[in-house]
Short mmCIF file of N, CA and C in Angstrom, two decimals:
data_model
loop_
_atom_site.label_atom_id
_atom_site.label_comp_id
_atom_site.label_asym_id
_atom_site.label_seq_id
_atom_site.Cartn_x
_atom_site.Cartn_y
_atom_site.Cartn_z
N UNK A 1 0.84 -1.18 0.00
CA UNK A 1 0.00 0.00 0.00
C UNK A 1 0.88 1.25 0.00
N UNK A 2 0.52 1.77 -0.96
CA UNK A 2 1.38 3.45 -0.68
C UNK A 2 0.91 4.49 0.33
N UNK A 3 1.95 5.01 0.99
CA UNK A 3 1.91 5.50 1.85
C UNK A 3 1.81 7.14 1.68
N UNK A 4 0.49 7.75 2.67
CA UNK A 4 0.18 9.16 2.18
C UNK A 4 1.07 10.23 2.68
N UNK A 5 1.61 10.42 2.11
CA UNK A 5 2.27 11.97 3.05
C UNK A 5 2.01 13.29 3.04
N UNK A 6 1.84 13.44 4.35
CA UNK A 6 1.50 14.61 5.01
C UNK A 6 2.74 15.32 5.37
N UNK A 7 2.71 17.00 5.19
CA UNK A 7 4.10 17.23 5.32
C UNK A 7 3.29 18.83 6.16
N UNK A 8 3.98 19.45 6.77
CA UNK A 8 3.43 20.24 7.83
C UNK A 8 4.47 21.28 7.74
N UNK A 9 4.40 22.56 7.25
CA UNK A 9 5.31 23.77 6.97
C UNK A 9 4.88 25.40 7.56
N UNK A 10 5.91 26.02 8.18
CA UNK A 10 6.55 26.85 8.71
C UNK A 10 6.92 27.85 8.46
N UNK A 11 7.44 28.83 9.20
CA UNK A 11 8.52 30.13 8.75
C UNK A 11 10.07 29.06 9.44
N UNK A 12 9.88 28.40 10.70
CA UNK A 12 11.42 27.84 11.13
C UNK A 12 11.51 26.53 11.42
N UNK A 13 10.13 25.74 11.66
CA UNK A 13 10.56 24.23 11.68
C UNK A 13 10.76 24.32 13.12
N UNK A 14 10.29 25.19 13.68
CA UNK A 14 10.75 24.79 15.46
C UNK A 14 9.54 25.00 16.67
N UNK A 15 8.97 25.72 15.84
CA UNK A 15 7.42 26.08 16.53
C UNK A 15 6.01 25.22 15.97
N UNK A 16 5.27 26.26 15.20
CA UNK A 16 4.43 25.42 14.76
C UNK A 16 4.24 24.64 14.10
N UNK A 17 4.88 24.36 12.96
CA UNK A 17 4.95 22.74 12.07
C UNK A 17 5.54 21.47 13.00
N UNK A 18 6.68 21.27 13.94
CA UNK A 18 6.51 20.44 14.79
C UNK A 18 5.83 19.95 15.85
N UNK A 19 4.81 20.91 16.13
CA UNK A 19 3.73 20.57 16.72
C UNK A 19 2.69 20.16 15.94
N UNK A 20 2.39 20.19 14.82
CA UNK A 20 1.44 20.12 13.72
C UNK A 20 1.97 18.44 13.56
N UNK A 21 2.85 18.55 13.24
CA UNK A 21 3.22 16.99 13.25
C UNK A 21 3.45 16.30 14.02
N UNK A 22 3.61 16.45 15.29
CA UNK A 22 3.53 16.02 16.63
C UNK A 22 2.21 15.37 16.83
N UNK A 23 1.27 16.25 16.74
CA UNK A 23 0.02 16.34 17.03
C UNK A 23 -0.91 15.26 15.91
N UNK A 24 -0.28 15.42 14.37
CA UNK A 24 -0.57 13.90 13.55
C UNK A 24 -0.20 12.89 13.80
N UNK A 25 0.65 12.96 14.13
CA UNK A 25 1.35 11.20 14.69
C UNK A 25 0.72 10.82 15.76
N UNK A 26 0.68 11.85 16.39
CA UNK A 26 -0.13 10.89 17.28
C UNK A 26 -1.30 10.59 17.46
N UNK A 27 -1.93 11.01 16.63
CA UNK A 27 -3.74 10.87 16.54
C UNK A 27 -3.83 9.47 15.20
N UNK A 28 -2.65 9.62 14.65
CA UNK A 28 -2.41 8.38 13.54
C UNK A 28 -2.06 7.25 14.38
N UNK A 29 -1.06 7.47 15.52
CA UNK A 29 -0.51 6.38 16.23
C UNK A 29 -1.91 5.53 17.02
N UNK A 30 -2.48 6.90 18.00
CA UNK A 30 -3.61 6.07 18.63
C UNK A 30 -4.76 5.31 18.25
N UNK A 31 -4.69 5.72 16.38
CA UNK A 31 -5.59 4.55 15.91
C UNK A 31 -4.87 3.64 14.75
N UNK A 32 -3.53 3.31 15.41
CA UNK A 32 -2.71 2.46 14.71
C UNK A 32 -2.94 2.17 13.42
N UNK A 33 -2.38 3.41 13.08
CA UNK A 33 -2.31 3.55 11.26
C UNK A 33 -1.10 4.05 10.67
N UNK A 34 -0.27 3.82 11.82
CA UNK A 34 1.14 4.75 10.95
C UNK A 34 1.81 4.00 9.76
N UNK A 35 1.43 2.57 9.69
CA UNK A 35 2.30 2.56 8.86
C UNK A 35 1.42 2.39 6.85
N UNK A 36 0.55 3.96 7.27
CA UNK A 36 -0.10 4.41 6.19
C UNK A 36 0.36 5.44 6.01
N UNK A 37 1.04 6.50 6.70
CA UNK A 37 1.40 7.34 6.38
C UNK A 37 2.89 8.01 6.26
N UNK A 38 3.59 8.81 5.57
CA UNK A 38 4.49 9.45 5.94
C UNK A 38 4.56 10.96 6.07
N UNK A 39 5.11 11.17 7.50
CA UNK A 39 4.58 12.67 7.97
C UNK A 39 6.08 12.62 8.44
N UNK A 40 5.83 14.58 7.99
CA UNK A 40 7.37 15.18 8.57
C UNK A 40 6.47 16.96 8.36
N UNK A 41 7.45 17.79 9.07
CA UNK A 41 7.09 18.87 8.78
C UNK A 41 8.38 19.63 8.47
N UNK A 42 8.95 20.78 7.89
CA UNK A 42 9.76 22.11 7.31
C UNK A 42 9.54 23.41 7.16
N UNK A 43 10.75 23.75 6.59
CA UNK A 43 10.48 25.41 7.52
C UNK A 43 10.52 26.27 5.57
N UNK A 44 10.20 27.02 5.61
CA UNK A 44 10.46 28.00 4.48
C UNK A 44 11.76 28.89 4.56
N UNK A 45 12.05 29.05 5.46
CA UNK A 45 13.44 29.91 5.69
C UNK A 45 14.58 28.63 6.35
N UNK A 46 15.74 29.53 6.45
CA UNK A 46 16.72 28.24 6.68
C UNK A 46 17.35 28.53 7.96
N UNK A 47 16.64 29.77 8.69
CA UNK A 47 16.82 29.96 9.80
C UNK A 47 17.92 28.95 11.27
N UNK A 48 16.52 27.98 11.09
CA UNK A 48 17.11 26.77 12.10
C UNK A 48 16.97 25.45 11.92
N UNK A 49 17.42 25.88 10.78
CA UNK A 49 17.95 23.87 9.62
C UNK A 49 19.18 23.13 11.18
N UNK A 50 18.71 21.71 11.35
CA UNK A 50 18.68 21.18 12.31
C UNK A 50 18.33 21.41 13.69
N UNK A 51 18.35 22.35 14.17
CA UNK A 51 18.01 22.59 15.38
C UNK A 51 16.40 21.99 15.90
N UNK A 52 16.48 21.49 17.13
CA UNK A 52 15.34 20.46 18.08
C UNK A 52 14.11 21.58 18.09
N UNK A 53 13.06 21.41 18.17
CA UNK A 53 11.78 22.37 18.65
C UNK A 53 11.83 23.09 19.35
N UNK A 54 11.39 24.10 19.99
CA UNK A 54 11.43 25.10 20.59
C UNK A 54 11.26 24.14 22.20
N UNK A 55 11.88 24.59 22.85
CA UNK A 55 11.47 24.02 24.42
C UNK A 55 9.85 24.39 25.25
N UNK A 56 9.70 25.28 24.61
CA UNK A 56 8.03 25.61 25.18
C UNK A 56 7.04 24.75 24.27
N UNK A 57 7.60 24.42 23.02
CA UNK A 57 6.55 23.45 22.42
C UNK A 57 6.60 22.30 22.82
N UNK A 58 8.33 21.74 22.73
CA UNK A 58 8.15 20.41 23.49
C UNK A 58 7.48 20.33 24.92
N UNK A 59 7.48 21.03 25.77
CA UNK A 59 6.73 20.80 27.10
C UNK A 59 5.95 20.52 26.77
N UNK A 60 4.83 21.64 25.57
CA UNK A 60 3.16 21.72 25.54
C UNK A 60 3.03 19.95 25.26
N UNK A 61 3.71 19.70 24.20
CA UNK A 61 3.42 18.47 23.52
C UNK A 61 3.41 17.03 24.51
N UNK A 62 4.61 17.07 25.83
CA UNK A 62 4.89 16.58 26.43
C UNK A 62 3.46 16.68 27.41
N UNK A 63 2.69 17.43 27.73
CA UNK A 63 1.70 17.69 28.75
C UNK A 63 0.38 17.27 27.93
N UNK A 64 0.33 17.05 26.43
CA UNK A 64 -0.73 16.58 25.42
C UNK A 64 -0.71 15.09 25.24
N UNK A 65 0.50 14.73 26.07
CA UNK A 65 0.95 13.30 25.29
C UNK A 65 1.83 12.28 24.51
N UNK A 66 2.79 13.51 23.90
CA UNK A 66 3.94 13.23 22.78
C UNK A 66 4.57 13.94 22.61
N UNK A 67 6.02 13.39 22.34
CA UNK A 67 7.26 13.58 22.62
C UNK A 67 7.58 14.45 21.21
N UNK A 68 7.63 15.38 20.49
CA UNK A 68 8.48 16.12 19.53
C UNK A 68 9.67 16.19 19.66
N UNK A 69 10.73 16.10 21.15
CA UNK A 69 11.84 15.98 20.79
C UNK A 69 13.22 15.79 19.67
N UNK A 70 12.28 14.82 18.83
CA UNK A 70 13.76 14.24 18.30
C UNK A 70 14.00 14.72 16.99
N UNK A 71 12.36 16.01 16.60
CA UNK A 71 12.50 16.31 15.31
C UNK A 71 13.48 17.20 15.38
N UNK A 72 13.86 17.35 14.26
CA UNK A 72 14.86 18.55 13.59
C UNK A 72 14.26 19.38 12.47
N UNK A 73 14.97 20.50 12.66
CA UNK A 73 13.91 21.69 11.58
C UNK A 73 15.13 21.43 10.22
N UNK A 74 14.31 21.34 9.21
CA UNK A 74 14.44 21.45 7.68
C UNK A 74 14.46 21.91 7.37
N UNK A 75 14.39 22.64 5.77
CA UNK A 75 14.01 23.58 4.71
C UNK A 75 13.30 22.72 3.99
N UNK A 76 12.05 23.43 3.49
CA UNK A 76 11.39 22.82 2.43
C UNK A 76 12.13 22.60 1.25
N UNK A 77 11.89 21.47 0.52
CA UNK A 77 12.67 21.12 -0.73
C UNK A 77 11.82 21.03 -1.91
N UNK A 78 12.42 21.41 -3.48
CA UNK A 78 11.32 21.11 -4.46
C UNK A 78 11.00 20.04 -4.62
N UNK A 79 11.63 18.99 -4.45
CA UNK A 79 11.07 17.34 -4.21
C UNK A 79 10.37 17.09 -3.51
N UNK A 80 9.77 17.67 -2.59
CA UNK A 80 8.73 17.37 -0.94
C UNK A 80 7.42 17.78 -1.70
N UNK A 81 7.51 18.22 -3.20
CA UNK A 81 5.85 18.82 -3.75
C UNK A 81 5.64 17.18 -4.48
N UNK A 82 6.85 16.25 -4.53
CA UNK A 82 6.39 15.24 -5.38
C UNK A 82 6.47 14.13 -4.26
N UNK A 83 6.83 13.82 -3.31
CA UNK A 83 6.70 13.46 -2.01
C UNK A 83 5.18 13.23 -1.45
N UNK A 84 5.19 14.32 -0.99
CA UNK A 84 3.95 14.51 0.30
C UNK A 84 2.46 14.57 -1.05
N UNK A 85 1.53 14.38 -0.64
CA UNK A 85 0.14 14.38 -0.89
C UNK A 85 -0.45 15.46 -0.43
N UNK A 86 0.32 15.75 0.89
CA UNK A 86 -0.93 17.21 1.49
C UNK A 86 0.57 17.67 2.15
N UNK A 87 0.32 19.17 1.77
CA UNK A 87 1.62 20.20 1.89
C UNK A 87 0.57 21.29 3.05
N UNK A 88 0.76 21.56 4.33
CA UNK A 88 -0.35 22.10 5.18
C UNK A 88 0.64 23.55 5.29
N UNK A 89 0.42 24.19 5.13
CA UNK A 89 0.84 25.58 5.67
C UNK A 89 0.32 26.26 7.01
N UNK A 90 0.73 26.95 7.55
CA UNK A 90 0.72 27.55 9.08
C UNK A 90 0.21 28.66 8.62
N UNK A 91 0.18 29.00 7.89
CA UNK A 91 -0.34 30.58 7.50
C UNK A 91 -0.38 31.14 6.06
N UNK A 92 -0.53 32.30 5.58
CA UNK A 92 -1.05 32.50 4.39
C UNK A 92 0.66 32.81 3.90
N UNK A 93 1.59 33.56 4.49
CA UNK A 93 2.40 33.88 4.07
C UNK A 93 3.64 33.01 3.54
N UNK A 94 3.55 31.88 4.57
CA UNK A 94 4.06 30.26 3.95
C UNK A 94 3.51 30.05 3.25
N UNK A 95 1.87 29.86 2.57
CA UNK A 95 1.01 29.41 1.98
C UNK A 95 1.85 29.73 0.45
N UNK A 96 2.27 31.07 0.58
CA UNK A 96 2.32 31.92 -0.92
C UNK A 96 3.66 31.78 -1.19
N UNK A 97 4.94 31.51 -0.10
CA UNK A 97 5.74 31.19 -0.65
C UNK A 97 5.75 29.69 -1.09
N UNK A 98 4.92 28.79 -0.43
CA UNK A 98 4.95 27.02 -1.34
C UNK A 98 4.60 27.24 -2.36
N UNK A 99 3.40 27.86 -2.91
CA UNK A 99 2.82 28.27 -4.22
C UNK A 99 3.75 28.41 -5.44
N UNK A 100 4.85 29.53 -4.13
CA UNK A 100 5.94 30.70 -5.70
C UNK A 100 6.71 29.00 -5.94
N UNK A 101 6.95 27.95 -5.14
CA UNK A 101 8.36 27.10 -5.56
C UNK A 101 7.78 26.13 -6.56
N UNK A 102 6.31 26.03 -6.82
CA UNK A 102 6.19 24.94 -7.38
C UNK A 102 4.79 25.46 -7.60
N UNK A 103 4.15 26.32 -8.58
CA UNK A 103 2.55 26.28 -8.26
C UNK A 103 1.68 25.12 -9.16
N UNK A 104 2.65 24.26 -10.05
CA UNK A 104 1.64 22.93 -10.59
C UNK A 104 2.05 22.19 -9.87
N UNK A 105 2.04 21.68 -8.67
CA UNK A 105 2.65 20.73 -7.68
C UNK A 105 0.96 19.68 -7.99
N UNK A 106 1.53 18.83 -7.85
CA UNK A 106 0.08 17.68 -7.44
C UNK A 106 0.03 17.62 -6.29
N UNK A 107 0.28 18.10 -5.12
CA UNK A 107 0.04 17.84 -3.73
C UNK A 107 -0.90 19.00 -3.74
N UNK A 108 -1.81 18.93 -2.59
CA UNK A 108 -2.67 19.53 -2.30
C UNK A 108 -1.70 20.54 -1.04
N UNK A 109 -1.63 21.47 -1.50
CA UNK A 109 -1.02 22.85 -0.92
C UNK A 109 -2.09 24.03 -0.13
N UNK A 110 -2.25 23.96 1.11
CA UNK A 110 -3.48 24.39 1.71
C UNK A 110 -3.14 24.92 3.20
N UNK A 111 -3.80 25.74 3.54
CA UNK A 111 -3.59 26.15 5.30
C UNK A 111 -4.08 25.05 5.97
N UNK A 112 -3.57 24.75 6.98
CA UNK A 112 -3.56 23.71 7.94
C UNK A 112 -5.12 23.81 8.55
N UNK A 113 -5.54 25.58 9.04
CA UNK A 113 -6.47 25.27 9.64
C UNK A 113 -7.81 25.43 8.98
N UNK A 114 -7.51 25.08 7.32
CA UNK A 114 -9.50 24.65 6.68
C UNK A 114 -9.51 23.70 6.83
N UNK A 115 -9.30 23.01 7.38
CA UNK A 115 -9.38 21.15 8.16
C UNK A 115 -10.09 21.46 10.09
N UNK A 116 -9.95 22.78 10.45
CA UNK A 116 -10.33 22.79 12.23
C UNK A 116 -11.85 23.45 11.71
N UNK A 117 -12.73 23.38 13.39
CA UNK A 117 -13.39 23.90 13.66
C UNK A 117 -13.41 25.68 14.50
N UNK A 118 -12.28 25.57 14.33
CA UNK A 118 -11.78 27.07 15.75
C UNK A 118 -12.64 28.37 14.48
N UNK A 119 -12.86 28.13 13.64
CA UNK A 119 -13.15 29.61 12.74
C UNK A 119 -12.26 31.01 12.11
N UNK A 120 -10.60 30.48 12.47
CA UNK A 120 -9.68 30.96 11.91
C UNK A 120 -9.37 30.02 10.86
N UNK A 121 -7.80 30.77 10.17
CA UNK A 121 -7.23 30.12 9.29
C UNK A 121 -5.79 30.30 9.29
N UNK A 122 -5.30 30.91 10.52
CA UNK A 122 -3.55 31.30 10.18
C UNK A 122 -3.47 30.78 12.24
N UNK A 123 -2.67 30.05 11.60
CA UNK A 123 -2.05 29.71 13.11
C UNK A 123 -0.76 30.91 13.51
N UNK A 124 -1.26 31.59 14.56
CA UNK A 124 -0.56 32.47 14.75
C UNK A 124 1.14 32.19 15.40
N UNK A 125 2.04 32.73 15.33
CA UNK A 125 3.19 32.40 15.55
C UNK A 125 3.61 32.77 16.80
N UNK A 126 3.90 31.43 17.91
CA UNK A 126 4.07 31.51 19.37
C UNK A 126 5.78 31.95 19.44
N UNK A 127 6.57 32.25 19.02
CA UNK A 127 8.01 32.48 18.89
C UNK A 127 8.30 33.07 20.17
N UNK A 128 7.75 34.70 19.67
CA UNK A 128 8.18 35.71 21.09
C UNK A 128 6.80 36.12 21.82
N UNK A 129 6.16 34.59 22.02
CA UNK A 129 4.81 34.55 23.25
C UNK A 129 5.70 33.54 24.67
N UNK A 130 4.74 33.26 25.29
CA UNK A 130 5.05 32.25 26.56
C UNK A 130 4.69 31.07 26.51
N UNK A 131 4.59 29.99 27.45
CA UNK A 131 4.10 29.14 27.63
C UNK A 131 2.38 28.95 27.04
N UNK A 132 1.91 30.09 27.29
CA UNK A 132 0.17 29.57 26.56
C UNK A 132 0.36 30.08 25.32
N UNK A 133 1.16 30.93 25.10
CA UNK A 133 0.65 30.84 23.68
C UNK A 133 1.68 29.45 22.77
N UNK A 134 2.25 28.45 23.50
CA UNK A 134 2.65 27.52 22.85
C UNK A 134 1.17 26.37 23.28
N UNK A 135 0.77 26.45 24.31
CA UNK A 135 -0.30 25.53 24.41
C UNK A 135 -1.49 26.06 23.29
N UNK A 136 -1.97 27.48 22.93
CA UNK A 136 -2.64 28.07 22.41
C UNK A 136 -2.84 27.45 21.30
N UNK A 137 -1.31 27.10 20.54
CA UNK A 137 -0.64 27.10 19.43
C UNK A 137 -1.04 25.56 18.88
N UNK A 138 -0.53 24.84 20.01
CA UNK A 138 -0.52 23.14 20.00
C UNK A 138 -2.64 22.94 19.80
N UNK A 139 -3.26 23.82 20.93
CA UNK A 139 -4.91 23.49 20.56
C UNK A 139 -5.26 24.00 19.10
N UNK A 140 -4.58 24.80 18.61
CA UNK A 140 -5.43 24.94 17.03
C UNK A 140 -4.82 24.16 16.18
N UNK A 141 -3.24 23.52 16.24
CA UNK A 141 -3.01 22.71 14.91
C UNK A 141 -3.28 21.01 15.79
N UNK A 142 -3.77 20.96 16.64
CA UNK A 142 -4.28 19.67 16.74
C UNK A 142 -5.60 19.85 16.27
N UNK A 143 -6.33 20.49 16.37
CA UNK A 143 -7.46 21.20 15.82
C UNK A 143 -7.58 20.40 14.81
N UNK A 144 -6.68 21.25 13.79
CA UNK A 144 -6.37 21.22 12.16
C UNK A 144 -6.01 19.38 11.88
N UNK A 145 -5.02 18.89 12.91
CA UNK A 145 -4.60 17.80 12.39
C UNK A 145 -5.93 16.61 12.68
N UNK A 146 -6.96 16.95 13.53
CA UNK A 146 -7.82 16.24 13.68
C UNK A 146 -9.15 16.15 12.60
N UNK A 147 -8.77 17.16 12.03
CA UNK A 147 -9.75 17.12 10.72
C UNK A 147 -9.19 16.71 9.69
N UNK A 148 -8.06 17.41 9.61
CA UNK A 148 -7.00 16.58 7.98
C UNK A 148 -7.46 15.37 7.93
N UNK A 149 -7.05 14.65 9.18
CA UNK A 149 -7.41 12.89 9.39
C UNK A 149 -8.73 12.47 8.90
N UNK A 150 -9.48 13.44 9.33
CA UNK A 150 -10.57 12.67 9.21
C UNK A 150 -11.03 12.79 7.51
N UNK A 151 -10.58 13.65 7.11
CA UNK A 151 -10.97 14.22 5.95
C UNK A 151 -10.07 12.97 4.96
N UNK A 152 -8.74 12.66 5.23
CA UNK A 152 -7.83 11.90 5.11
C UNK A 152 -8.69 10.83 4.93
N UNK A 153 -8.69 9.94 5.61
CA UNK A 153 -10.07 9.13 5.76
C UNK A 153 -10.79 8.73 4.89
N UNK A 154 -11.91 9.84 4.82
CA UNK A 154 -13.04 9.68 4.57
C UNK A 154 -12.76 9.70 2.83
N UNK A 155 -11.42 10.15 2.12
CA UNK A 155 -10.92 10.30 0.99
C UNK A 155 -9.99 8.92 0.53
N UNK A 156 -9.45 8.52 1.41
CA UNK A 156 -9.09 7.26 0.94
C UNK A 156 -8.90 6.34 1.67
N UNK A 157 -9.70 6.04 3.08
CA UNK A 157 -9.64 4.73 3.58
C UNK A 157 -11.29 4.02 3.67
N UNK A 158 -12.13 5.17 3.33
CA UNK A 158 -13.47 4.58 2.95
C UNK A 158 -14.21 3.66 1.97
#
């Protein structure tokens, strides 16, 4: 079976896309389906290519359930548009730079949160917030990742 990938993108790969993918894995894990998917998330800038998650996200994630630790921040690559299936953006301004690198991509290239119920669409950026606004951060792209799934789903495991 081929495996769907979900890929979860950023301004740095250390805040919100590793929680975005944090937050898929493990909603994939608890209904033991991972080995349907391949999920990773990247950054648009090259800011903090390798560097671990932000320490206020790993806590949040750690207090949700799951460990983000061990990711490392990336740069998006033009090969990740022929890769992944669903390219999720954090916001409109990532949105428009995935667009400029590849705009006939066959992956579905989209904001993370037209998949939630919260009634936004830009996950706002917890960088220079505190502790809630990393929990803030972690409740809307679990949000988002709980609908992708289902939407995921209902598109090709039905």
């Amino acid at each position: 079976m081929k495996r769907i990938g979900v890929l979860f993108v950023c301004l740095g790969n250390i805040c919100r896309s590793p929680l975005a993918e944090g937050a898929f894995r493990h909603l994939v894990s608890e209904k033991g389906i991972e080995d349907r998917f391949l999920i990773d998330s990247a950054a648009t800038s090259s800011w903090h290519i390798d560097s671990a998650p932000d320490s206020r996200g790993q806590n949040a994630a750690l207090l949700a359930g799951f460990d983000i630790s061990s990711q490392r921040a990336r740069k998006l690559r033009p090969d990740d548009f022929e890769i992944f299936h669903y390219i999720l953006a954090m916001d409109r301004n990532n949105l428009s730079h995935m667009k400029s690198i590849d705009p006939e991509a066959p992956a579905k290239v989209e904001l993370l949160l037209k998949y939630s119920d919260r009634g936004i669409l830009e996950v706002p950026d917890p960088y220079y917030g505190d502790v809630e606004d990393f929990q803030a951060t972690l409740d809307l792209v679990g949000s988002g990742a709980k609908g992708l799934l289902e939407a995921i789903e209902r598109e090709h495991f039905s």
